[in-house]
Coordinates of N, CA and C in Angstrom, one line a residue:
M1 N 22.2 -14.7 11.1 CA 21.7 -15.2 9.8 C 20.9 -14.1 9.2
S2 N 21.1 -13.9 7.9 CA 20.4 -12.9 7.2 C 19.0 -13.2 6.9
V3 N 18.1 -12.2 6.6 CA 16.7 -12.5 6.3 C 16.6 -13.3 5.0
N4 N 17.5 -13.0 4.1 CA 17.5 -13.7 2.8 C 17.8 -15.2 3.0
R5 N 18.7 -15.5 3.9 CA 19.1 -16.9 4.1 C 17.9 -17.6 4.8
I6 N 17.3 -16.9 5.8 CA 16.1 -17.5 6.4 C 15.0 -17.8 5.4
N7 N 14.7 -16.9 4.5 CA 13.7 -17.1 3.5 C 14.1 -18.3 2.6
Q8 N 15.4 -18.4 2.3 CA 15.8 -19.6 1.5 C 15.5 -20.9 2.2
I9 N 15.8 -20.9 3.5 CA 15.5 -22.1 4.3 C 14.0 -22.4 4.3
K10 N 13.2 -21.4 4.5 CA 11.8 -21.5 4.6 C 11.2 -22.1 3.2
K11 N 11.8 -21.5 2.1 CA 11.3 -22.0 0.8 C 11.7 -23.5 0.6
H12 N 12.9 -23.8 1.0 CA 13.4 -25.2 0.9 C 12.5 -26.1 1.7
N13 N 12.2 -25.7 3.0 CA 11.4 -26.6 3.9 C 9.9 -26.7 3.3
A14 N 9.4 -25.6 2.8 CA 8.0 -25.7 2.3 C 7.9 -26.6 1.1
E15 N 8.9 -26.5 0.2 CA 8.8 -27.4 -1.0 C 9.3 -28.8 -0.7
T16 N 10.2 -29.0 0.2 CA 10.8 -30.3 0.4 C 10.0 -31.1 1.4
Y17 N 9.7 -30.5 2.6 CA 9.0 -31.3 3.7 C 7.5 -31.2 3.6
H18 N 6.9 -30.1 3.1 CA 5.5 -30.0 3.1 C 4.9 -30.1 1.7
N19 N 5.8 -30.2 0.7 CA 5.3 -30.3 -0.7 C 4.3 -29.3 -1.1
I20 N 4.5 -28.1 -0.7 CA 3.7 -26.9 -1.1 C 4.5 -25.8 -1.6
S21 N 3.9 -24.9 -2.3 CA 4.7 -23.8 -2.8 C 5.1 -22.8 -1.7
Y22 N 6.2 -22.1 -1.9 CA 6.6 -21.1 -0.9 C 5.6 -20.0 -0.8
D23 N 4.9 -19.7 -1.8 CA 3.8 -18.7 -1.7 C 2.7 -19.1 -0.8
L24 N 2.3 -20.4 -0.9 CA 1.2 -20.9 0.0 C 1.8 -21.0 1.4
Y25 N 3.0 -21.4 1.6 CA 3.6 -21.5 2.9 C 3.6 -20.1 3.6
Q26 N 4.0 -19.1 2.8 CA 4.0 -17.7 3.3 C 2.6 -17.3 3.8
K27 N 1.6 -17.6 2.9 CA 0.2 -17.2 3.3 C -0.3 -17.9 4.5
L28 N 0.0 -19.2 4.6 CA -0.4 -20.0 5.8 C 0.3 -19.6 7.1
T29 N 1.5 -19.1 7.0 CA 2.3 -18.7 8.2 C 2.4 -17.2 8.3
E30 N 1.5 -16.5 7.7 CA 1.5 -15.1 7.9 C 1.2 -14.6 9.3
K31 N 0.3 -15.4 10.0 CA -0.1 -15.1 11.4 C -0.7 -16.3 12.0
C32 N -0.7 -16.4 13.3 CA -1.3 -17.5 14.1 C -2.8 -17.4 13.8
C33 N -3.4 -18.5 13.5 CA -4.9 -18.5 13.2 C -5.7 -18.4 14.4
I34 N -5.1 -18.4 15.6 CA -5.9 -18.3 16.8 C -5.7 -16.9 17.4
C35 N -4.5 -16.4 17.6 CA -4.3 -15.2 18.3 C -3.8 -14.0 17.4
G36 N -3.4 -14.3 16.2 CA -3.0 -13.3 15.2 C -1.5 -12.9 15.4
F37 N -0.8 -13.5 16.3 CA 0.7 -13.2 16.4 C 1.4 -13.5 15.1
D38 N 2.2 -12.6 14.7 CA 2.8 -12.7 13.4 C 4.3 -12.7 13.3
S39 N 5.0 -12.7 14.4 CA 6.5 -12.7 14.4 C 7.1 -14.0 14.1
I40 N 6.6 -15.1 14.8 CA 7.1 -16.4 14.5 C 5.8 -17.3 14.4
V41 N 5.7 -17.9 13.2 CA 4.5 -18.8 13.0 C 5.0 -20.1 12.4
E42 N 4.5 -21.2 12.9 CA 4.9 -22.5 12.5 C 3.7 -23.2 11.8
L43 N 4.0 -24.1 10.9 CA 3.0 -24.8 10.2 C 2.6 -26.0 10.9
H44 N 1.2 -26.2 11.1 CA 0.7 -27.3 11.8 C -0.2 -28.1 10.9
H45 N -0.1 -29.5 11.0 CA -1.0 -30.4 10.3 C -2.2 -30.7 11.3
I46 N -3.4 -30.3 10.9 CA -4.6 -30.5 11.8 C -4.8 -31.9 12.1
D47 N -4.7 -32.8 11.1 CA -4.9 -34.2 11.4 C -3.6 -34.9 12.0
E48 N -2.5 -34.2 12.1 CA -1.2 -34.6 12.6 C -0.6 -35.7 11.8
K49 N -1.0 -35.8 10.5 CA -0.4 -36.7 9.5 C 0.5 -35.8 8.6
H50 N 1.8 -35.9 8.8 CA 2.7 -35.1 8.1 C 2.7 -35.3 6.6
E51 N 2.2 -36.4 6.1 CA 2.1 -36.7 4.7 C 0.9 -36.0 4.1
N52 N 0.0 -35.6 4.9 CA -1.2 -34.9 4.4 C -1.0 -33.4 4.3
N53 N -0.6 -32.9 3.2 CA -0.2 -31.5 3.0 C -1.3 -30.8 2.2
S54 N -2.6 -31.3 2.3 CA -3.6 -30.5 1.6 C -3.8 -29.2 2.3
T55 N -4.3 -28.2 1.6 CA -4.4 -26.8 2.2 C -5.4 -26.8 3.3
N56 N -6.4 -27.6 3.3 CA -7.4 -27.6 4.4 C -6.9 -28.4 5.6
N57 N -5.7 -28.9 5.6 CA -5.1 -29.6 6.7 C -4.0 -28.8 7.3
L58 N -3.6 -27.7 6.8 CA -2.5 -26.9 7.3 C -2.9 -25.6 7.8
V59 N -2.4 -25.2 9.0 CA -2.7 -23.9 9.6 C -1.4 -23.3 10.2
G60 N -1.3 -22.0 10.3 CA -0.2 -21.4 11.0 C -0.6 -21.2 12.4
L61 N 0.4 -21.5 13.3 CA 0.2 -21.4 14.7 C 1.5 -20.7 15.3
C62 N 1.3 -19.8 16.3 CA 2.4 -19.3 17.0 C 3.1 -20.4 17.8
P63 N 4.3 -20.3 18.3 CA 4.9 -21.3 19.0 C 4.1 -21.8 20.3
N64 N 3.5 -20.8 20.9 CA 2.7 -21.2 22.1 C 1.5 -22.0 21.8
H65 N 0.7 -21.6 20.8 CA -0.4 -22.5 20.4 C 0.0 -23.8 19.8
H66 N 1.1 -23.8 19.1 CA 1.6 -25.0 18.5 C 2.0 -26.0 19.6
A67 N 2.7 -25.5 20.6 CA 3.0 -26.4 21.7 C 1.8 -26.9 22.5
M68 N 0.8 -26.0 22.7 CA -0.4 -26.3 23.4 C -1.2 -27.4 22.7
I69 N -1.2 -27.4 21.3 CA -2.0 -28.4 20.6 C -1.4 -29.8 20.7
H70 N -0.1 -29.8 21.0 CA 0.5 -31.1 21.2 C 0.6 -31.6 22.6
H71 N 0.0 -30.8 23.5 CA 0.0 -31.1 25.0 C -1.4 -31.6 25.3
R72 N -1.4 -32.8 25.9 CA -2.7 -33.4 26.2 C -3.7 -32.6 27.0
D73 N -3.2 -31.7 27.8 CA -4.1 -30.9 28.7 C -4.8 -29.8 27.9
F74 N -4.3 -29.4 26.7 CA -4.8 -28.3 26.0 C -5.3 -28.6 24.6
S75 N -4.9 -29.8 24.1 CA -5.1 -30.1 22.7 C -6.5 -30.0 22.2
E76 N -7.5 -30.5 22.9 CA -8.9 -30.4 22.5 C -9.4 -28.9 22.4
E77 N -9.0 -28.2 23.4 CA -9.4 -26.7 23.4 C -8.8 -26.0 22.2
I78 N -7.6 -26.2 21.9 CA -6.9 -25.6 20.8 C -7.5 -26.0 19.5
K79 N -7.8 -27.3 19.3 CA -8.4 -27.8 18.1 C -9.7 -27.2 17.8
K80 N -10.5 -27.0 18.9 CA -11.8 -26.3 18.7 C -11.6 -24.9 18.2
L81 N -10.6 -24.2 18.7 CA -10.3 -22.8 18.2 C -9.9 -22.8 16.8
I82 N -9.1 -23.8 16.3 CA -8.7 -23.8 15.0 C -9.9 -24.1 14.0
L83 N -10.8 -24.9 14.4 CA -11.9 -25.3 13.6 C -13.1 -24.4 13.6
K84 N -13.0 -23.3 14.3 CA -14.0 -22.3 14.4 C -14.3 -21.8 13.0

């Protein structure tokens, strides 16, 4: 899949599923807010309510930290790191 096609998909997802501009999506997913990893970054809803797309409820997380925040053994520790 080409980089152009991937960007088209990201733009569509940002506008359709998160109801935010692609520019904001790019800014939020520039790097993981915990470790700084920047190759793959996913958008996470802090309050876990997918309908709440306010900018103070969205953060970029690498796949590892995103998985950890949804795992009961690590979620509180990761939430504390996000809210620092």
